[in-house]
PDB file of C-alpha atoms in Angstrom:
ATOM      1  CA  MET A 172     -23.728   1.259  19.535  1.00 53.00           C
ATOM      2  CA  VAL A 173     -23.964   1.608  15.722  1.00 52.00           C
ATOM      3  CA  ALA A 174     -25.236  -1.619  14.054  1.00 60.00           C
ATOM      4  CA  LYS A 175     -22.734  -2.961  11.594  1.00 67.00           C
ATOM      5  CA  THR A 176     -23.949  -2.874   7.975  1.00 72.00           C
ATOM      6  CA  SER A 177     -24.231  -6.399   6.385  1.00 74.00           C
ATOM      7  CA  PHE A 178     -22.884  -7.076   2.888  1.00 73.00           C
ATOM      8  CA  GLU A 179     -24.139 -10.550   2.689  1.00 73.00           C
ATOM      9  CA  THR A 180     -26.877  -9.724  -0.012  1.00 74.00           C
ATOM     10  CA  ARG A 181     -24.787  -7.405  -2.113  1.00 73.00           C
ATOM     11  CA  PRO A 182     -23.913  -8.781  -5.477  1.00 73.00           C
ATOM     12  CA  CYS A 183     -20.182  -8.016  -5.035  1.00 78.00           C
ATOM     13  CA  PRO A 184     -18.044 -11.123  -3.975  1.00 78.00           C
ATOM     14  CA  ILE A 185     -15.413  -8.812  -2.427  1.00 79.00           C
ATOM     15  CA  ALA A 186     -18.289  -7.133  -0.178  1.00 80.00           C
ATOM     16  CA  ARG A 187     -19.708 -10.544   0.586  1.00 81.00           C
ATOM     17  CA  SER A 188     -16.223 -11.833   1.638  1.00 82.00           C
ATOM     18  CA  LEU A 189     -15.763  -8.848   3.983  1.00 80.00           C
ATOM     19  CA  ASP A 190     -19.033  -9.864   5.585  1.00 77.00           C
ATOM     20  CA  ASP A 191     -17.720 -13.305   6.338  1.00 75.00           C
ATOM     21  CA  VAL A 192     -14.099 -12.371   7.236  1.00 77.00           C
ATOM     22  CA  GLY A 193     -13.581  -8.782   7.235  1.00 75.00           C
ATOM     23  CA  GLU A 194     -13.591  -8.235  10.977  1.00 82.00           C
ATOM     24  CA  TRP A 195      -9.703  -8.104  12.140  1.00 89.00           C
ATOM     25  CA  TRP A 196     -10.264 -10.733  14.917  1.00 93.00           C
ATOM     26  CA  SER A 197     -11.680 -13.172  12.451  1.00 93.00           C
ATOM     27  CA  ILE A 198      -8.698 -12.932  10.218  1.00 94.00           C
ATOM     28  CA  LEU A 199      -6.452 -13.241  13.230  1.00 94.00           C
ATOM     29  CA  LEU A 200      -8.324 -16.371  14.335  1.00 96.00           C
ATOM     30  CA  LEU A 201      -7.942 -17.834  10.952  1.00 96.00           C
ATOM     31  CA  ARG A 202      -4.206 -16.873  10.894  1.00 95.00           C
ATOM     32  CA  ASP A 203      -3.795 -18.871  14.237  1.00 96.00           C
ATOM     33  CA  ALA A 204      -5.864 -21.750  12.996  1.00 97.00           C
ATOM     34  CA  PHE A 205      -3.609 -22.292  10.021  1.00 96.00           C
ATOM     35  CA  GLN A 206      -0.741 -22.500  12.618  1.00 95.00           C
ATOM     36  CA  GLY A 207      -2.495 -25.424  14.296  1.00 96.00           C
ATOM     37  CA  LEU A 208      -4.394 -23.631  17.091  1.00 97.00           C
ATOM     38  CA  THR A 209      -7.785 -25.105  17.666  1.00 97.00           C
ATOM     39  CA  ARG A 210      -8.758 -24.364  21.302  1.00 97.00           C
ATOM     40  CA  PHE A 211     -10.422 -21.356  23.000  1.00 96.00           C
ATOM     41  CA  ASP A 212      -7.568 -20.966  25.534  1.00 96.00           C
ATOM     42  CA  GLN A 213      -4.972 -21.233  22.807  1.00 97.00           C
ATOM     43  CA  PHE A 214      -6.612 -18.449  20.713  1.00 97.00           C
ATOM     44  CA  GLN A 215      -7.113 -16.451  23.901  1.00 97.00           C
ATOM     45  CA  LYS A 216      -3.485 -16.615  24.910  1.00 96.00           C
ATOM     46  CA  SER A 217      -2.046 -15.924  21.346  1.00 96.00           C
ATOM     47  CA  LEU A 218      -4.445 -13.032  20.641  1.00 96.00           C
ATOM     48  CA  GLU A 219      -4.695 -11.450  24.189  1.00 96.00           C
ATOM     49  CA  ILE A 220      -8.376 -11.212  23.441  1.00 94.00           C
ATOM     50  CA  ALA A 221     -11.186 -10.565  25.904  1.00 95.00           C
ATOM     51  CA  PRO A 222     -13.108 -13.888  26.381  1.00 96.00           C
ATOM     52  CA  ASN A 223     -16.495 -12.353  25.387  1.00 96.00           C
ATOM     53  CA  ILE A 224     -15.197 -11.061  22.133  1.00 95.00           C
ATOM     54  CA  LEU A 225     -13.536 -14.177  21.391  1.00 96.00           C
ATOM     55  CA  THR A 226     -16.580 -16.193  22.109  1.00 96.00           C
ATOM     56  CA  ARG A 227     -18.703 -13.947  19.620  1.00 95.00           C
ATOM     57  CA  ARG A 228     -15.887 -14.184  16.813  1.00 95.00           C
ATOM     58  CA  LEU A 229     -15.588 -18.034  17.133  1.00 96.00           C
ATOM     59  CA  ASN A 230     -19.434 -18.377  17.107  1.00 95.00           C
ATOM     60  CA  SER A 231     -19.475 -16.078  13.991  1.00 94.00           C
ATOM     61  CA  LEU A 232     -16.854 -18.134  12.250  1.00 96.00           C
ATOM     62  CA  VAL A 233     -18.842 -21.322  13.033  1.00 97.00           C
ATOM     63  CA  GLU A 234     -22.129 -19.885  11.830  1.00 95.00           C
ATOM     64  CA  ARG A 235     -20.396 -18.636   8.773  1.00 93.00           C
ATOM     65  CA  GLY A 236     -19.027 -22.115   7.946  1.00 95.00           C
ATOM     66  CA  LEU A 237     -15.289 -21.259   8.438  1.00 96.00           C
ATOM     67  CA  PHE A 238     -14.800 -23.339  11.666  1.00 97.00           C
ATOM     68  CA  GLU A 239     -16.358 -26.586  12.695  1.00 98.00           C
ATOM     69  CA  LYS A 240     -16.965 -26.826  16.406  1.00 97.00           C
ATOM     70  CA  ARG A 241     -16.129 -30.240  17.941  1.00 96.00           C
ATOM     71  CA  ALA A 242     -16.183 -31.473  21.334  1.00 95.00           C
ATOM     72  CA  TYR A 243     -12.871 -32.740  22.726  1.00 92.00           C
ATOM     73  CA  CYS A 244     -13.830 -33.166  26.476  1.00 91.00           C
ATOM     74  CA  GLU A 245     -17.185 -34.173  28.026  1.00 91.00           C
ATOM     75  CA  ARG A 246     -16.724 -32.977  31.650  1.00 91.00           C
ATOM     76  CA  PRO A 247     -16.287 -30.184  31.609  1.00 92.00           C
ATOM     77  CA  LEU A 248     -17.659 -29.758  28.071  1.00 92.00           C
ATOM     78  CA  ARG A 249     -14.921 -28.130  25.931  1.00 93.00           C
ATOM     79  CA  HIS A 250     -14.706 -27.491  22.115  1.00 95.00           C
ATOM     80  CA  GLU A 251     -12.014 -27.167  19.516  1.00 97.00           C
ATOM     81  CA  TYR A 252     -12.433 -25.134  16.379  1.00 98.00           C
ATOM     82  CA  VAL A 253     -11.415 -26.844  13.210  1.00 98.00           C
ATOM     83  CA  LEU A 254     -10.856 -25.140   9.862  1.00 98.00           C
ATOM     84  CA  THR A 255     -13.395 -26.167   7.172  1.00 97.00           C
ATOM     85  CA  ALA A 256     -12.871 -26.428   3.578  1.00 97.00           C
ATOM     86  CA  LYS A 257     -14.260 -22.987   3.150  1.00 96.00           C
ATOM     87  CA  ALA A 258     -11.702 -21.638   5.639  1.00 96.00           C
ATOM     88  CA  ARG A 259      -8.795 -23.581   3.950  1.00 97.00           C
ATOM     89  CA  ASP A 260      -9.644 -21.730   0.726  1.00 95.00           C
ATOM     90  CA  PHE A 261      -9.013 -18.440   2.506  1.00 94.00           C
ATOM     91  CA  ARG A 262      -5.300 -19.355   3.143  1.00 95.00           C
ATOM     92  CA  PRO A 263      -4.092 -17.659  -0.129  1.00 93.00           C
ATOM     93  CA  VAL A 264      -5.880 -14.615   0.701  1.00 92.00           C
ATOM     94  CA  LEU A 265      -4.124 -14.592   4.210  1.00 93.00           C
ATOM     95  CA  LEU A 266      -0.774 -15.174   2.452  1.00 93.00           C
ATOM     96  CA  THR A 267      -1.350 -12.306   0.186  1.00 92.00           C
ATOM     97  CA  LEU A 268      -2.151 -10.052   3.097  1.00 92.00           C
ATOM     98  CA  LEU A 269       1.197 -11.273   4.614  1.00 92.00           C
ATOM     99  CA  ALA A 270       3.135 -10.396   1.564  1.00 92.00           C
ATOM    100  CA  TRP A 271       1.369  -6.904   1.190  1.00 91.00           C
ATOM    101  CA  GLY A 272       1.917  -6.043   4.903  1.00 92.00           C
ATOM    102  CA  ASN A 273       5.695  -6.987   4.538  1.00 92.00           C
ATOM    103  CA  LYS A 274       6.062  -4.862   1.392  1.00 91.00           C
ATOM    104  CA  HIS A 275       4.136  -1.768   2.639  1.00 93.00           C
ATOM    105  CA  LEU A 276       3.629  -1.866   6.462  1.00 93.00           C
ATOM    106  CA  ALA A 277       7.021  -3.128   7.675  1.00 90.00           C
ATOM    107  CA  PRO A 278       9.761  -0.437   7.172  1.00 90.00           C
ATOM    108  CA  GLU A 279      11.875  -2.214   9.715  1.00 92.00           C
ATOM    109  CA  GLY A 280      11.687  -5.465   7.769  1.00 90.00           C
ATOM    110  CA  PRO A 281       9.423  -8.506   7.844  1.00 89.00           C
ATOM    111  CA  SER A 282       8.629 -10.168  11.146  1.00 89.00           C
ATOM    112  CA  LEU A 283       6.768 -13.062   9.475  1.00 90.00           C
ATOM    113  CA  VAL A 284       7.430 -14.783   6.302  1.00 91.00           C
ATOM    114  CA  MET A 285       6.512 -17.792   4.376  1.00 91.00           C
ATOM    115  CA  VAL A 286       9.152 -20.408   4.260  1.00 93.00           C
ATOM    116  CA  ASP A 287       9.790 -23.478   2.093  1.00 93.00           C
ATOM    117  CA  LYS A 288       9.810 -26.500   4.379  1.00 93.00           C
ATOM    118  CA  VAL A 289      12.250 -28.372   2.129  1.00 95.00           C
ATOM    119  CA  ASP A 290      15.038 -25.767   1.912  1.00 96.00           C
ATOM    120  CA  GLY A 291      14.179 -23.073   4.406  1.00 94.00           C
ATOM    121  CA  ARG A 292      14.021 -20.422   1.509  1.00 95.00           C
ATOM    122  CA  TRP A 293      11.743 -17.592   2.000  1.00 94.00           C
ATOM    123  CA  ALA A 294       8.583 -17.741  -0.378  1.00 92.00           C
ATOM    124  CA  GLU A 295       6.960 -14.628  -1.923  1.00 89.00           C
ATOM    125  CA  PRO A 296       3.219 -15.180  -2.297  1.00 89.00           C
ATOM    126  CA  VAL A 297       1.847 -14.014  -5.604  1.00 89.00           C
ATOM    127  CA  VAL A 298      -1.473 -14.369  -7.379  1.00 90.00           C
ATOM    128  CA  VAL A 299      -1.495 -16.177 -10.592  1.00 90.00           C
ATOM    129  CA  ASP A 300      -3.978 -17.119 -13.251  1.00 90.00           C
ATOM    130  CA  ARG A 301      -4.442 -20.934 -12.841  1.00 89.00           C
ATOM    131  CA  HIS A 302      -4.637 -21.401 -16.651  1.00 88.00           C
ATOM    132  CA  SER A 303      -1.868 -19.150 -17.872  1.00 89.00           C
ATOM    133  CA  GLY A 304       0.326 -19.113 -14.864  1.00 91.00           C
ATOM    134  CA  ARG A 305       0.709 -15.198 -15.413  1.00 92.00           C
ATOM    135  CA  GLU A 306       0.667 -12.848 -12.443  1.00 90.00           C
ATOM    136  CA  LEU A 307      -2.702 -11.012 -11.930  1.00 89.00           C
ATOM    137  CA  ASP A 308      -1.296  -7.881 -10.744  1.00 84.00           C
ATOM    138  CA  SER A 309      -0.372  -6.721 -14.266  1.00 79.00           C
ATOM    139  CA  GLU A 310      -2.366  -4.243 -16.461  1.00 81.00           C
ATOM    140  CA  ASP A 311      -3.015  -7.339 -18.718  1.00 80.00           C
ATOM    141  CA  PHE A 312      -5.983  -8.203 -16.432  1.00 81.00           C
ATOM    142  CA  THR A 313      -9.134  -6.202 -15.238  1.00 77.00           C
ATOM    143  CA  MET A 314     -12.194  -7.016 -13.291  1.00 78.00           C
ATOM    144  CA  ALA A 315     -15.279  -7.755 -15.460  1.00 78.00           C
ATOM    145  CA  THR A 316     -18.972  -8.621 -14.723  1.00 78.00           C
ATOM    146  CA  ALA A 317     -20.158 -12.199 -14.972  1.00 77.00           C
ATOM    147  CA  PRO A 318     -23.501 -13.538 -15.907  1.00 78.00           C
ATOM    148  CA  MET A 319     -25.074 -12.804 -12.518  1.00 81.00           C
ATOM    149  CA  ALA A 320     -23.986  -9.132 -12.222  1.00 80.00           C
ATOM    150  CA  THR A 321     -26.659  -6.461 -11.719  1.00 83.00           C
ATOM    151  CA  GLU A 322     -27.029  -3.748 -14.062  1.00 83.00           C
ATOM    152  CA  ARG A 323     -25.269  -1.344 -11.594  1.00 82.00           C
ATOM    153  CA  MET A 324     -22.448  -3.506 -11.517  1.00 81.00           C
ATOM    154  CA  ARG A 325     -22.286  -3.741 -15.259  1.00 78.00           C
ATOM    155  CA  GLN A 326     -21.975   0.020 -15.375  1.00 77.00           C
ATOM    156  CA  ARG A 327     -19.256   0.178 -12.779  1.00 77.00           C
ATOM    157  CA  TYR A 328     -17.112  -2.717 -14.098  1.00 75.00           C
ATOM    158  CA  ARG A 329     -17.333  -2.367 -18.076  1.00 68.00           C
ATOM    159  CA  PHE A 330     -14.986  -4.814 -19.477  1.00 61.00           C
ATOM    160  CA  ALA A 331     -12.504  -2.747 -21.261  1.00 49.00           C
ATOM    161  CA  SER A 332     -12.397  -4.767 -24.517  1.00 42.00           C
ATOM    162  CA  GLU A 333     -16.316  -5.273 -24.878  1.00 54.00           C
ATOM    163  CA  GLY A 334     -16.247  -2.668 -27.823  1.00 50.00           C
ATOM    164  CA  SER A 335     -13.558  -4.761 -29.548  1.00 48.00           C
ATOM    165  CA  GLY A 336     -15.652  -7.838 -29.746  1.00 58.00           C
ATOM    166  CA  LEU A 337     -13.336  -9.896 -27.356  1.00 62.00           C
ATOM    167  CA  PRO A 338     -15.533 -12.586 -25.713  1.00 64.00           C
ATOM    168  CA  LEU A 339     -15.643 -12.858 -21.904  1.00 66.00           C
ATOM    169  CA  VAL A 340     -14.896 -16.719 -21.504  1.00 70.00           C
ATOM    170  CA  ASP A 341     -15.747 -18.577 -18.344  1.00 69.00           C
ATOM    171  CA  ASN A 342     -12.999 -20.748 -17.692  1.00 69.00           C
ATOM    172  CA  THR A 343     -15.040 -23.015 -15.137  1.00 64.00           C
ATOM    173  CA  LEU A 344     -17.414 -23.942 -18.082  1.00 61.00           C
ATOM    174  CA  VAL A 345     -14.458 -24.702 -20.285  1.00 53.00           C
ATOM    175  CA  ASP A 346     -12.822 -26.906 -17.463  1.00 58.00           C
ATOM    176  CA  GLN A 347     -16.044 -28.806 -17.097  1.00 60.00           C
ATOM    177  CA  SER A 348     -16.400 -29.472 -20.765  1.00 56.00           C
ATOM    178  CA  HIS A 349     -12.818 -30.681 -20.882  1.00 52.00           C
ATOM    179  CA  GLN A 350     -13.506 -33.114 -17.898  1.00 57.00           C
ATOM    180  CA  GLU A 351     -16.678 -34.370 -19.370  1.00 60.00           C
ATOM    181  CA  ALA A 352     -14.918 -35.067 -22.682  1.00 54.00           C
ATOM    182  CA  ARG A 353     -12.118 -36.909 -20.850  1.00 56.00           C
ATOM    183  CA  SER A 354     -14.669 -39.177 -18.946  1.00 59.00           C
ATOM    184  CA  ARG A 355     -16.507 -40.341 -22.076  1.00 56.00           C
TER     185      ARG A 355
END
């Protein structure tokens, strides 16, 4: 059996994310948990997954901080798996996968969609910049290295406007300074 390569020490956040949730069973378990499933037998029935694989995947998601394991029955001891804040932050990624899959992998039409609970209208997930509200899939946005990037990453992801003198602004620092100013 070939050992899986770990990306947890790589500086790239995409590689590190794949290390936590990149295995397909993990993503499907998260999908089902977002639909309210919490128990081993519920996951097994939904996914039709072998018990040994399900046990490994659930343990991995607990270990990586995506599920919290809670006892719900003492005799026999049984646990439920509850989404953590870290897992709930994964929901937009899952919704983006849903939209991408419907667009590119469902020639027969969608089988699963997001729906507005108020009016039943199909929702179309998009990724937008929190500050400007603009969609990030345009040519107006690019990946750029941040302060903790390695030199190799800096070579690979040169910020296109570095030569023009346009500063790279960290919005989290801007947001923090605005919050501190408001609290004074």
